[in-house]
Structure formats: structure tokens, C-alpha cells
GROMACS .gro file of C-alpha atoms in nm:
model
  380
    1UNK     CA    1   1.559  -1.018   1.330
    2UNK     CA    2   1.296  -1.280   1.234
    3UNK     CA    3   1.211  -1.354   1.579
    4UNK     CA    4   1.190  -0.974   1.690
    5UNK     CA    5   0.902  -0.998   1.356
    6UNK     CA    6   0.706  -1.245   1.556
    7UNK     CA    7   0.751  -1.055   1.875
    8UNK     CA    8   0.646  -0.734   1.686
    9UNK     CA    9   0.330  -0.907   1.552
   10UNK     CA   10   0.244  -1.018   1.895
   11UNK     CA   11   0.298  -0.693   2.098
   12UNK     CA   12   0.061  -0.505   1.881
   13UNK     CA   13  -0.251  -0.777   1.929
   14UNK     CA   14  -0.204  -0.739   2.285
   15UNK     CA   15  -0.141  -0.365   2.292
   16UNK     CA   16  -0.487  -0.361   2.133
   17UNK     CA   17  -0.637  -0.599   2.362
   18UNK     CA   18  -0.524  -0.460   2.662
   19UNK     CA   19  -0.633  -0.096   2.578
   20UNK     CA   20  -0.951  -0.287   2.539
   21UNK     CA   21  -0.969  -0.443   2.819
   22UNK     CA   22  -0.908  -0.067   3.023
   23UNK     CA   23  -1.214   0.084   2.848
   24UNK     CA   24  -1.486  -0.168   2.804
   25UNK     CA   25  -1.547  -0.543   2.958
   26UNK     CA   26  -1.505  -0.763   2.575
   27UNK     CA   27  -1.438  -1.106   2.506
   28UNK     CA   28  -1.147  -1.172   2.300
   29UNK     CA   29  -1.232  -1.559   2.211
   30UNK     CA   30  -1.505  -1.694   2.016
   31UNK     CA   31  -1.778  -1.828   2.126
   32UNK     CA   32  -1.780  -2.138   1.853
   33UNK     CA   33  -1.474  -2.205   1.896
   34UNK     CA   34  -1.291  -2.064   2.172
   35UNK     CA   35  -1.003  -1.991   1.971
   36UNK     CA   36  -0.878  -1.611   1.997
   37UNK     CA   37  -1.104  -1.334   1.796
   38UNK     CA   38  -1.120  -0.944   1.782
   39UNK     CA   39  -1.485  -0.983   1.633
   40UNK     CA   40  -1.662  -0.814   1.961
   41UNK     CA   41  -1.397  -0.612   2.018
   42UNK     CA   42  -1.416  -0.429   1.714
   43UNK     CA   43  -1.771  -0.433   1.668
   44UNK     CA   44  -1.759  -0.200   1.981
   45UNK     CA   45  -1.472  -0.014   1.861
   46UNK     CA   46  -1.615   0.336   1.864
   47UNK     CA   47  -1.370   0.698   1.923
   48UNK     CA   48  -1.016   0.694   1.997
   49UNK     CA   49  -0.807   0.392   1.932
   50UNK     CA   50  -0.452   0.360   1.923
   51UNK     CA   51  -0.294   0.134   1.646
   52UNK     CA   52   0.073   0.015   1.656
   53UNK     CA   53   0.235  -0.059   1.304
   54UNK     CA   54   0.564  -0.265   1.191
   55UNK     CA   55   0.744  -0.124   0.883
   56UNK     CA   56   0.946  -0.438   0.707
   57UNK     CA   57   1.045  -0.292   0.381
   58UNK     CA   58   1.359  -0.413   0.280
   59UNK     CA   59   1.461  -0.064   0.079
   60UNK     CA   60   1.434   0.089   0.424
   61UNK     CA   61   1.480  -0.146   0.689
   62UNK     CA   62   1.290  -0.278   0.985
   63UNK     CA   63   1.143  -0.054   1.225
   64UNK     CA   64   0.745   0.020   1.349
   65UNK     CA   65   0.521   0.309   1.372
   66UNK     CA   66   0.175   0.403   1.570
   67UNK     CA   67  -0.113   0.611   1.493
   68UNK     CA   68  -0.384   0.720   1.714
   69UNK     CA   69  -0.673   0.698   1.549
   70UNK     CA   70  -1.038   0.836   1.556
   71UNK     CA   71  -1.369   0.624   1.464
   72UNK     CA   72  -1.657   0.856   1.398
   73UNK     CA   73  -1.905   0.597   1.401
   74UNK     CA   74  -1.858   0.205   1.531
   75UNK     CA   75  -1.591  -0.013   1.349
   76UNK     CA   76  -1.887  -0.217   1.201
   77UNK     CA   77  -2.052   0.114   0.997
   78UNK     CA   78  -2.355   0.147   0.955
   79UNK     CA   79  -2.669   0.027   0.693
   80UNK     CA   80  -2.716   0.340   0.469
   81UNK     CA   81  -3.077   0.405   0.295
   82UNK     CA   82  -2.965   0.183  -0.053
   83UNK     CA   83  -2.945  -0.121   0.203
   84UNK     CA   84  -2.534  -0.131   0.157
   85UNK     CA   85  -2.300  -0.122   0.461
   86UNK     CA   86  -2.121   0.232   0.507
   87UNK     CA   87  -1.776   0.229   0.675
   88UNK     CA   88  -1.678   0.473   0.988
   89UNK     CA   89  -1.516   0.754   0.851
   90UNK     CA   90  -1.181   0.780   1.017
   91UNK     CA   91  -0.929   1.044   1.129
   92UNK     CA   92  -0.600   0.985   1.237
   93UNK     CA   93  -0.228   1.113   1.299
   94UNK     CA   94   0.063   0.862   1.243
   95UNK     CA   95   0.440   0.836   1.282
   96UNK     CA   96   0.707   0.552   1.213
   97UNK     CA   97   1.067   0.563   1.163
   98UNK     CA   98   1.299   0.264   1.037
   99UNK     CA   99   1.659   0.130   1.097
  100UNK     CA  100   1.815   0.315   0.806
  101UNK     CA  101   1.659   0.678   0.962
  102UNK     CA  102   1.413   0.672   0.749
  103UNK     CA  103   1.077   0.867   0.951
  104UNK     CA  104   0.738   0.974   0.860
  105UNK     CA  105   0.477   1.198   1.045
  106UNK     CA  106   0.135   1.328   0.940
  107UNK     CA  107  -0.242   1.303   0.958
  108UNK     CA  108  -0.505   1.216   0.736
  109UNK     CA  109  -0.892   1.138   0.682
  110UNK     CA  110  -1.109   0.882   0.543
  111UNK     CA  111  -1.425   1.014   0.443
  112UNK     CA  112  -1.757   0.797   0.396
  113UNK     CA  113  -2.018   1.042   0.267
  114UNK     CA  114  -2.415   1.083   0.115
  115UNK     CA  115  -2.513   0.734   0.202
  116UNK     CA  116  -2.150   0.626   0.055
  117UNK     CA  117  -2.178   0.838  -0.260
  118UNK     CA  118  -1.875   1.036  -0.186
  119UNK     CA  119  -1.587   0.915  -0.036
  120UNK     CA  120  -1.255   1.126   0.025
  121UNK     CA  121  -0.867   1.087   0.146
  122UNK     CA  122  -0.731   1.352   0.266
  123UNK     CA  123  -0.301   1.296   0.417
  124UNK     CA  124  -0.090   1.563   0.543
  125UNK     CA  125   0.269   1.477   0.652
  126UNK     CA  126   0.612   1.531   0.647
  127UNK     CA  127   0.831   1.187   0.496
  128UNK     CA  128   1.223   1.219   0.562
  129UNK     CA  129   1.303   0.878   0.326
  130UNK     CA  130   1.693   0.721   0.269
  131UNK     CA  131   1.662   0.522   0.017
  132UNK     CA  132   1.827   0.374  -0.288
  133UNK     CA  133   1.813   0.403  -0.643
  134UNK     CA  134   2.012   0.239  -0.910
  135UNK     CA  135   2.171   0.353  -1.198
  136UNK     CA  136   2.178   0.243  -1.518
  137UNK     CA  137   2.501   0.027  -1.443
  138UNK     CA  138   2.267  -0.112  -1.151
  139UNK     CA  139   2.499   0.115  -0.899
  140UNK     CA  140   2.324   0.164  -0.580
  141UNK     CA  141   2.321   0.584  -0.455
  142UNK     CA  142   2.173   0.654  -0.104
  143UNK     CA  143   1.959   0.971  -0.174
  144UNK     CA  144   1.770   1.139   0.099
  145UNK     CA  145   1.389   1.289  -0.018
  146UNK     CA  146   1.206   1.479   0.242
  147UNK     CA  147   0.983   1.750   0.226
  148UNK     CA  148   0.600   1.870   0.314
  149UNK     CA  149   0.366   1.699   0.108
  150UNK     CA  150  -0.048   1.685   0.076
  151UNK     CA  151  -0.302   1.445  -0.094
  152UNK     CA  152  -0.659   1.467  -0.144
  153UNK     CA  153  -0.922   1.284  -0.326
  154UNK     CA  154  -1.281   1.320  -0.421
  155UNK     CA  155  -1.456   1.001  -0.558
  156UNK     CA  156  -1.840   0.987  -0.668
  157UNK     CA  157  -2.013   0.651  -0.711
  158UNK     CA  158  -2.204   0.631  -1.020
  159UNK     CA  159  -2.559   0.583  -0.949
  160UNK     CA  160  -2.586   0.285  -0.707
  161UNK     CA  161  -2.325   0.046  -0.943
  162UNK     CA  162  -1.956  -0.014  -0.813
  163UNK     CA  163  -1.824   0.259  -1.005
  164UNK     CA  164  -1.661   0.565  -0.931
  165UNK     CA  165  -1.488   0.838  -1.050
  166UNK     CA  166  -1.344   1.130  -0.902
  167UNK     CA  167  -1.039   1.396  -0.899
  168UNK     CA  168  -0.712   1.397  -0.697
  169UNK     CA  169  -0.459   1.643  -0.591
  170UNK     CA  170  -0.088   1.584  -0.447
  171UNK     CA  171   0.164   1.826  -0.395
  172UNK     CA  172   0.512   1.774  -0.231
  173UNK     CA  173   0.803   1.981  -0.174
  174UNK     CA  174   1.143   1.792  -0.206
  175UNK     CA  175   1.461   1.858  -0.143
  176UNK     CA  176   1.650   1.589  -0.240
  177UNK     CA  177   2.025   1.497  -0.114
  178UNK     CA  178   2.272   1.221  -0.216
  179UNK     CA  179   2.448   1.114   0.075
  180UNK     CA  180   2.701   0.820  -0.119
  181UNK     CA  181   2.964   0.833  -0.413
  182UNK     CA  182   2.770   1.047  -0.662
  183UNK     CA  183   3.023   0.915  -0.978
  184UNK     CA  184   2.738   1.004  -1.229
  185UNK     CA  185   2.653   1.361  -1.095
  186UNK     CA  186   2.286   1.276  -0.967
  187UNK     CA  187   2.070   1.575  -0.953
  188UNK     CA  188   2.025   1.702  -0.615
  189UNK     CA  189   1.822   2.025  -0.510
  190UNK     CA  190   1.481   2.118  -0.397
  191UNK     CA  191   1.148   2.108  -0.611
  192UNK     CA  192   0.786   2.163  -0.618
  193UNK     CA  193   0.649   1.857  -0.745
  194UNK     CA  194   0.196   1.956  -0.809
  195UNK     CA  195  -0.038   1.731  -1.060
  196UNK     CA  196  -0.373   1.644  -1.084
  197UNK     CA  197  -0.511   1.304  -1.096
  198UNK     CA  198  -0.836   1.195  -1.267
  199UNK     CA  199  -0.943   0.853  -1.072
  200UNK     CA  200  -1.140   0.543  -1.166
  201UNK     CA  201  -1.217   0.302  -0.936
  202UNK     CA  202  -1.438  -0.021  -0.989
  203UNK     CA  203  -1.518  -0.242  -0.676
  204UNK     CA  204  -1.690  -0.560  -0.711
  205UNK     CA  205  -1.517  -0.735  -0.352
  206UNK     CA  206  -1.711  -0.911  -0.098
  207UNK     CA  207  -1.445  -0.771   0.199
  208UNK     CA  208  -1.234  -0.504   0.142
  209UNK     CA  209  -1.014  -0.650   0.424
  210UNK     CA  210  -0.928  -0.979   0.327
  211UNK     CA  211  -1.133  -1.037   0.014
  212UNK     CA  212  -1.239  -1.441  -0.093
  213UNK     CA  213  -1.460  -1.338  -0.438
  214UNK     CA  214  -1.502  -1.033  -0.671
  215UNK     CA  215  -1.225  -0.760  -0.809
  216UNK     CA  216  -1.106  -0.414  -0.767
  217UNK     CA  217  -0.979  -0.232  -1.054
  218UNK     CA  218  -0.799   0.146  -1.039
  219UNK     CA  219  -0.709   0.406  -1.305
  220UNK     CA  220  -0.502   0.693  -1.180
  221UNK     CA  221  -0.430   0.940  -1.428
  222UNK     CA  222  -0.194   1.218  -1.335
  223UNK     CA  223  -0.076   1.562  -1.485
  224UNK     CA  224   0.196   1.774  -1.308
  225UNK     CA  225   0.251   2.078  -1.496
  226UNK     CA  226   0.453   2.409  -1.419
  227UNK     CA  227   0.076   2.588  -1.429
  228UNK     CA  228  -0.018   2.437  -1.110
  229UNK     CA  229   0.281   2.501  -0.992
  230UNK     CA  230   0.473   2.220  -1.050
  231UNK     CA  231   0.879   2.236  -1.151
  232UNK     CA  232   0.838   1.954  -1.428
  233UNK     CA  233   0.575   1.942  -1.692
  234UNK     CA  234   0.498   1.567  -1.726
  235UNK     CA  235   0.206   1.278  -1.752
  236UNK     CA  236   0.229   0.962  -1.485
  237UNK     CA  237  -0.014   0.651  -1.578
  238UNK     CA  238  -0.154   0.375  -1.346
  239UNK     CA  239  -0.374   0.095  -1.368
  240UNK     CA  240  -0.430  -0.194  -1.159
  241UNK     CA  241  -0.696  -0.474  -1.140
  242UNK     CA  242  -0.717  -0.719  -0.843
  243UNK     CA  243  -0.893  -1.038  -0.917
  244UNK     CA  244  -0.989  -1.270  -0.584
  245UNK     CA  245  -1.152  -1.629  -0.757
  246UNK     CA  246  -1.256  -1.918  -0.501
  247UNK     CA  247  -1.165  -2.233  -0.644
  248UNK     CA  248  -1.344  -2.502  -0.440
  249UNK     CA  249  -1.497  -2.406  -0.090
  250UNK     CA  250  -1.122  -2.428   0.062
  251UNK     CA  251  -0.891  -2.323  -0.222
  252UNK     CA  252  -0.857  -1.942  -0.342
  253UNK     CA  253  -0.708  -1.804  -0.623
  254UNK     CA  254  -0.608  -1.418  -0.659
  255UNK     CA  255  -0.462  -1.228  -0.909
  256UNK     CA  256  -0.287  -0.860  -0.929
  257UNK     CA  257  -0.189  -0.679  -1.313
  258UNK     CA  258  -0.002  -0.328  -1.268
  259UNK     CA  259   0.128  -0.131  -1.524
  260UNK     CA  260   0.238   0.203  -1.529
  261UNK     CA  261   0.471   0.465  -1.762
  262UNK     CA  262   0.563   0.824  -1.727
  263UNK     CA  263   0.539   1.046  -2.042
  264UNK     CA  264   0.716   1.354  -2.043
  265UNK     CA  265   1.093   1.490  -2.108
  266UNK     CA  266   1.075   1.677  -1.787
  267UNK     CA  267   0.970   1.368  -1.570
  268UNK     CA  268   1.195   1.348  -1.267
  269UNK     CA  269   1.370   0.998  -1.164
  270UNK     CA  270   1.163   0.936  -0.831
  271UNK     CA  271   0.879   0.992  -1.043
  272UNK     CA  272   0.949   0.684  -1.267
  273UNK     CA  273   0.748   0.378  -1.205
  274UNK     CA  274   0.943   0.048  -1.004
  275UNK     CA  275   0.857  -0.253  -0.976
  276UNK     CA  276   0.630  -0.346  -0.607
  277UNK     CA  277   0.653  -0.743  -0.522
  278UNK     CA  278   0.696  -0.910  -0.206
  279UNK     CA  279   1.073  -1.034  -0.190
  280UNK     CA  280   1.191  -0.687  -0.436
  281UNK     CA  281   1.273  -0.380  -0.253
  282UNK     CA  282   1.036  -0.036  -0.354
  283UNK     CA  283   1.291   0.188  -0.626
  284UNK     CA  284   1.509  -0.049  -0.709
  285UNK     CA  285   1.407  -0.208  -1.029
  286UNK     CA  286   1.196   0.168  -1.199
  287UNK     CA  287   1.157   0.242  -1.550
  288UNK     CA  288   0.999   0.476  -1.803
  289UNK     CA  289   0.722   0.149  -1.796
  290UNK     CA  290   0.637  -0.120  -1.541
  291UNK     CA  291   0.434  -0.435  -1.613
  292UNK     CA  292   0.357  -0.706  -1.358
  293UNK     CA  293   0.209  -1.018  -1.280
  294UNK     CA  294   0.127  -1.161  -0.941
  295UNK     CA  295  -0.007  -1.494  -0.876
  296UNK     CA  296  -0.123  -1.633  -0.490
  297UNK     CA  297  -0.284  -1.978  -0.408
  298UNK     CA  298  -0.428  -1.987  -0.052
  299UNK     CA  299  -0.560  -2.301   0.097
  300UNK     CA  300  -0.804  -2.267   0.431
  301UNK     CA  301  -0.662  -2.579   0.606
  302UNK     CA  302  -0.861  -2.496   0.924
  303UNK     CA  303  -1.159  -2.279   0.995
  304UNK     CA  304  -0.910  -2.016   1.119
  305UNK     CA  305  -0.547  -2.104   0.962
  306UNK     CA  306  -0.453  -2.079   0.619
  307UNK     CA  307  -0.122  -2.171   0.418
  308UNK     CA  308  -0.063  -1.960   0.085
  309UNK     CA  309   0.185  -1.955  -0.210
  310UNK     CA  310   0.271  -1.695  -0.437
  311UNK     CA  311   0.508  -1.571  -0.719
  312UNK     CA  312   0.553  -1.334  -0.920
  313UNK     CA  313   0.726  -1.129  -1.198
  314UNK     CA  314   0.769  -0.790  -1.366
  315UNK     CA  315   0.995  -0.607  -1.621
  316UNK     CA  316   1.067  -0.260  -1.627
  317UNK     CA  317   1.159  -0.104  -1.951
  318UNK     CA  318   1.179   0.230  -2.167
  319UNK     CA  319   1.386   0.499  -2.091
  320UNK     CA  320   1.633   0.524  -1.829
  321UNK     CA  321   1.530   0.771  -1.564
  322UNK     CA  322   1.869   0.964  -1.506
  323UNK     CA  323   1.988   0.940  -1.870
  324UNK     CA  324   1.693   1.003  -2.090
  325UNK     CA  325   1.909   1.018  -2.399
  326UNK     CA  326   2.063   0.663  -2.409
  327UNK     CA  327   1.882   0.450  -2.625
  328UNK     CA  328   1.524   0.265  -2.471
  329UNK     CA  329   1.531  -0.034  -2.321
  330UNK     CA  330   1.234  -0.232  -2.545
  331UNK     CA  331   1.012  -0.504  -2.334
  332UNK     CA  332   1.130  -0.761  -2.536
  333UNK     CA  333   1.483  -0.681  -2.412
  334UNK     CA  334   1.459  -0.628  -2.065
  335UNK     CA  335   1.557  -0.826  -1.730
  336UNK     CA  336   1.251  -1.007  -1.599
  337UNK     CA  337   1.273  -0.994  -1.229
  338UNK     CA  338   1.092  -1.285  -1.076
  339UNK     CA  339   1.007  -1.338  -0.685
  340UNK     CA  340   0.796  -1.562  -0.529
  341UNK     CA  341   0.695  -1.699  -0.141
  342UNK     CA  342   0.533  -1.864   0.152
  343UNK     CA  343   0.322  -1.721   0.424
  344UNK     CA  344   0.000  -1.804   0.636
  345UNK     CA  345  -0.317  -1.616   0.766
  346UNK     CA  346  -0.496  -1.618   1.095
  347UNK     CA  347  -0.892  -1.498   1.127
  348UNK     CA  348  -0.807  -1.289   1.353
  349UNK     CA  349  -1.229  -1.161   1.333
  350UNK     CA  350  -1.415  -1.374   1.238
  351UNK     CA  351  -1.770  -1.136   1.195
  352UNK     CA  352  -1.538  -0.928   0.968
  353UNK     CA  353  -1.327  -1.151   0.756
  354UNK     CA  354  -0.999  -1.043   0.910
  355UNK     CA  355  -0.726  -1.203   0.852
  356UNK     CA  356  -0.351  -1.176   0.984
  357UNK     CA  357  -0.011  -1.287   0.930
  358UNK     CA  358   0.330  -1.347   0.788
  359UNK     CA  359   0.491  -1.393   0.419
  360UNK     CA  360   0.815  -1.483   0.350
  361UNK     CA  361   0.915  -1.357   0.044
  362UNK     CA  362   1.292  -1.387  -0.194
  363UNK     CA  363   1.402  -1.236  -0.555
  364UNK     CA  364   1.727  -1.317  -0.712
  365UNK     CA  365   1.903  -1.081  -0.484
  366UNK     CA  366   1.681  -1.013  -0.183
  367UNK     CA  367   1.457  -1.146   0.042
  368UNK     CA  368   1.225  -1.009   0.308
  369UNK     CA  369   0.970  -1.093   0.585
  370UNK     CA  370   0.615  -0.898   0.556
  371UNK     CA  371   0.360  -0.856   0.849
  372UNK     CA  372   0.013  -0.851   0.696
  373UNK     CA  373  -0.315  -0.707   0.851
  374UNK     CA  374  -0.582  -0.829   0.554
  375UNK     CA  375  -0.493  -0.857   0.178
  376UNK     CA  376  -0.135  -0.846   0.100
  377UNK     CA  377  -0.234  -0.618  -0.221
  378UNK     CA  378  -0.404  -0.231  -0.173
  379UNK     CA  379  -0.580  -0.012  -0.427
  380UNK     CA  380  -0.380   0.266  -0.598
   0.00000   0.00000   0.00000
């Protein structure tokens, strides 16, 4: 399976290249150093492009995905009045689909607007997810969630700083299906699951693709209540802060804090927070509250390779999301689930900071293999 990762990664550089190399006559190697860069191919970049994707998340398997995307202006933006760089907006459709029959189709929109003072996310799809949560025994049960579901965002910077703030709105409608030994009779059923989010985002990065300096912290405040026309009445919390620190000219420190909590009697178990590291599959480890801590050391060995350590851990505490009336877990009490890994980066683009490549990540129980296009860590 490893080697079929590698293969993966290299299919979808050429893919690109070679739809390239049908529309427009580009040089894919740098001039400096004749070493293998998307720079002037994705400074043209400019309408219709199509993207191939591999999925390796270990709570749903391998498997790979493609969208077909749409650039309203060139890759490289444009200068707006305040002097700042203003990404393309971008429009899209996407599907994927996974070993476990796991699948996902939909569309969405990035939105760069007002010189950069608004910016919006629109996504419109259809997931059809087999996954597994865990009891409070630590039990697995394969439960199937699929339904329609919509998100949209609104976010205005404040004045010309790195703030903004903005409003959100998801809806989803789930029907949810256990499809193992249900000893602990599991809800199953459909729902309506609506809430509002009030967002705060503060952006101080030099590269939103593969950041070297500067930080990135979110605040995602969310209400779902039966008025909106949500099934459950209950309050989900997130913040985040991503901290990128060069060392010495070669050496690069970076940082990622998440916590989160639900607050609510009503709040339903997929709702509940779980812990997200490299090495830990997504739902496994949830709780009434998350905290986490993620460390990374990356040394720049070479102009264009890079070697990089990380670890990290997490606890997830409070209530337990199936049995709400057993007694709470308290932080000081519960499991700390540590991971940690290897990986390296290529710059892929040079002009744009890009950088690409594979981590090997491992937790007590599991251990996985991650493709990554930029950062290995994404706002909320």
C-alpha cells in the first residue's frame, strides 16, 4: 500500500503537468537550478484546471478523489488598491470515494472580494461516510452518516489589520445507520442538524501554503437550535492558533493548540469533539472536550528538500457522548493519547512557497501515511 502512496503522489504531478503541457508551451524546471518546479506553470494557471486528490485517512481507508476546478483570475492573484496580494477566487466540483465505501460529491466557492475585504466559502455536497466510533468500553460500531448538507461563510476584515470576523451557516440532513453489533442500542434515524456560527479569524502568515513565519488563529462559535430548524438545541466551541517560528535561517519551528467542547443536553454523538493528529484516526478518541498540542521541527537540508519531526498529544475528557448520565471523565483523569512522526517536503514552486510531500505518522494503536500539498495543519 505504501508504494501505491508514492505512485499516487506521482501520477497527480504529472497529470497536472501533462494537462499543461496540452494547453500552453511551460517549463516545468527552474531556471536556477534545473531541478523540477510548477512556479511558471501556475503563474499561468488561469480557467479550468483539473486537480487529482489522494484520501489516506486511516478511519476510512485509502482511496483518491478529483475536482475540476475553476480560476477566475491567474493562480498568482492580483495587487489590490491597499498594495496586498488578492487570491483568485475559485469554483469547483469534487468527488472521492475510499476503500471502506466511504464517497463524497459536491461543489463549492472561494470568494476573494472588495479589494480582499470580504471573503466567502460557500460547499454544497452530498458525504455517504462509514466510519467508526467507540464506545465508552472503547468498542468499535461501524455507523453509516450520509445526507445533503450546505456551508457558507461571510468574513469581513477589520479595517486594513489581519482581523476578521464574520457569520457562518451549515445545515446537514443525516440519516444515520449502524451497520455492526449494536450491543448498546446506538441511536440510529434521520435528523436535521442547522446552527449558526459566529467566526474570528486572525492571520499574521507570510504563505498561506506552506507558511515559514507569523500565526493564524480561529474562533468558531456555533449554535444549533430547534428555531432554525435544527433537531437538537446545543452550543459547539472551537479555537485554534497556529504558530510558524524560524529558528535559524534553516531550522523551523511550528506549533498547533486546539480545543474544543460541546455544551448542551441535546448535543448529538457525531457532534462531540475528537481528537485530529497525524498517526490517530478522525472519531475515534471524541469527548464532551478536546485539548491538544502539536509540536513539528523542520530542517531545510537543501534549497528544495526538507526533513521534519513531529509529535504530539491530546486528551479528550467530560462527558461521554452516548451516555450523558455516567459520571464525567475530569482532565486530570483521562487517557493522554500521544503520536508522533517523520516526513519530508519538496518545493515543488518555488515563486510560491509550495511545498510537497510525505509524513509517516504512529499512535499507540495506529499508524498512517499522509500525502501533503503545503502545511500539514488548515484553519477551522
Amino acid at each position: 500500500m505504501h508504494k501505491n502512496i508514492f505512485f499516487i503522489l506521482l501520477l497527480s504531478i504529472f497529470t497536472l503537468l501533462g494537462y499543461a503541457q496540452e494547453n500552453t508551451e511551460v517549463s516545468f524546471f527552474d531556471n536556477n537550478d534545473s531541478m523540477l518546479d510548477l512556479s511558471e506553470y501556475l503563474s499561468r494557471a488561469y480557467g479550468f484546471m483539473p486537480i487529482p486528490s489522494v484520501i489516506t485517512e486511516p478511519a476510512v481507508g485509502y482511496g483518491g478523489g478529483a475536482a475540476l476546478i475553476y480560476l477566475h483570475d491567474s493562480f498568482i492573484g492580483r495587487k489590490g488598491k491597499s498594495g496586498r496580494n488578492i487570491p483568485a477566487s475559485i469554483s469547483g466540483i469534487v468527488a472521492g470515494a475510499t476503500e471502506n465505501g466511504t464517497w463524497l460529491a459536491g461543489a463549492f466557492h472561494l470568494g476573494y472580494y472588495l479589494d480582499d475585504t470580504l471573503r466567502t466559502q460557500t460547499f454544497v455536497g452530498y458525504p455517504d461516510i462509514n466510519i467508526n466510533f467507540y464506545t465508552n468500553r472503547g468498542d468499535p460500531v461501524l455507523m453509516n452518516l450520509s445526507g445533503p448538507a450546505l456551508y457558507q461563510s461571510l468574513k469581513y476584515r477589520i479595517g486594513g489589520s489581519d482581523l476578521f470576523v464574520g457569520l457562518g451557516y451549515s445545515y446537514i440532513d443525516l440519516t444515520n445507520t449502524i451497520k455492526s453489533k449494536n450491543t448498546d442500542n446506538l441511536p440510529e434515524g434521520s435528523f436535521v442538524n442547522s446552527g449558526l456560527h459566529f467566526l474570528v479569524d486572525y492571520d499574521t502568515r507570510d504563505n498561506s501554503l506552506s507558511p515559514n513565519r507569523g500565526m493564524i488563529f480561529n474562533a468558531n462559535l456555533a449554535f444549533f437550535d430547534k428555531a432554525i430548524g435544527s433537531k437538537y438545541s446545543y452550543r459547539r466551541y472551537m479555537f485554534q492558533e497556529l504558530l510558524y517560528l524560524p529558528l535559524f535561517k534553516t531550522l523551523f519551528f511550528d506549533q498547533r493548540f486546539y480545543y474544543s467542547l460541546v455544551s448542551g443536553e441535546e448535543a448529538p454523538f457525531f457532534s462531540y469533539p475528537f481528537i485530529q493528529m497525524r498517526g490517530v484516526p478522525a472519531m475515534k478518541y471524541q469527548g464532551e472536550k478536546v485539548a491538544q498540542y502539536e509540536a513539528q521541527l523542520r530542517w531545510e537540508f537543501h534549497r528544495r528538500w526538507s526533513v521534519l519531526g513531529f509529535v504530539g498529544m491530546g486528551r479528550a475528557y467530560g462527558k461521554d457522548k452516548f451516555f450523558p448520565q455516567l459520571p464525567e471523565i475530569p482532565f486530570k483523569d483521562a487517557d493522554t493519547i500521544v503520536s508522533g512522526g517523520a516526513g519530508f517536503r519538496y518545493l515543488i514552486a518555488r515563486k510560491f512557497g509550495l511545498r510537497v510531500g510525505i509524513d509517516v505518522a504512529a499512535s499507540e494503536e495506529d499508524s498512517a501515511v499522509y500525502i501533503k500539498f503545503g502545511t500539514a495543519w488548515m484553519g477551522l
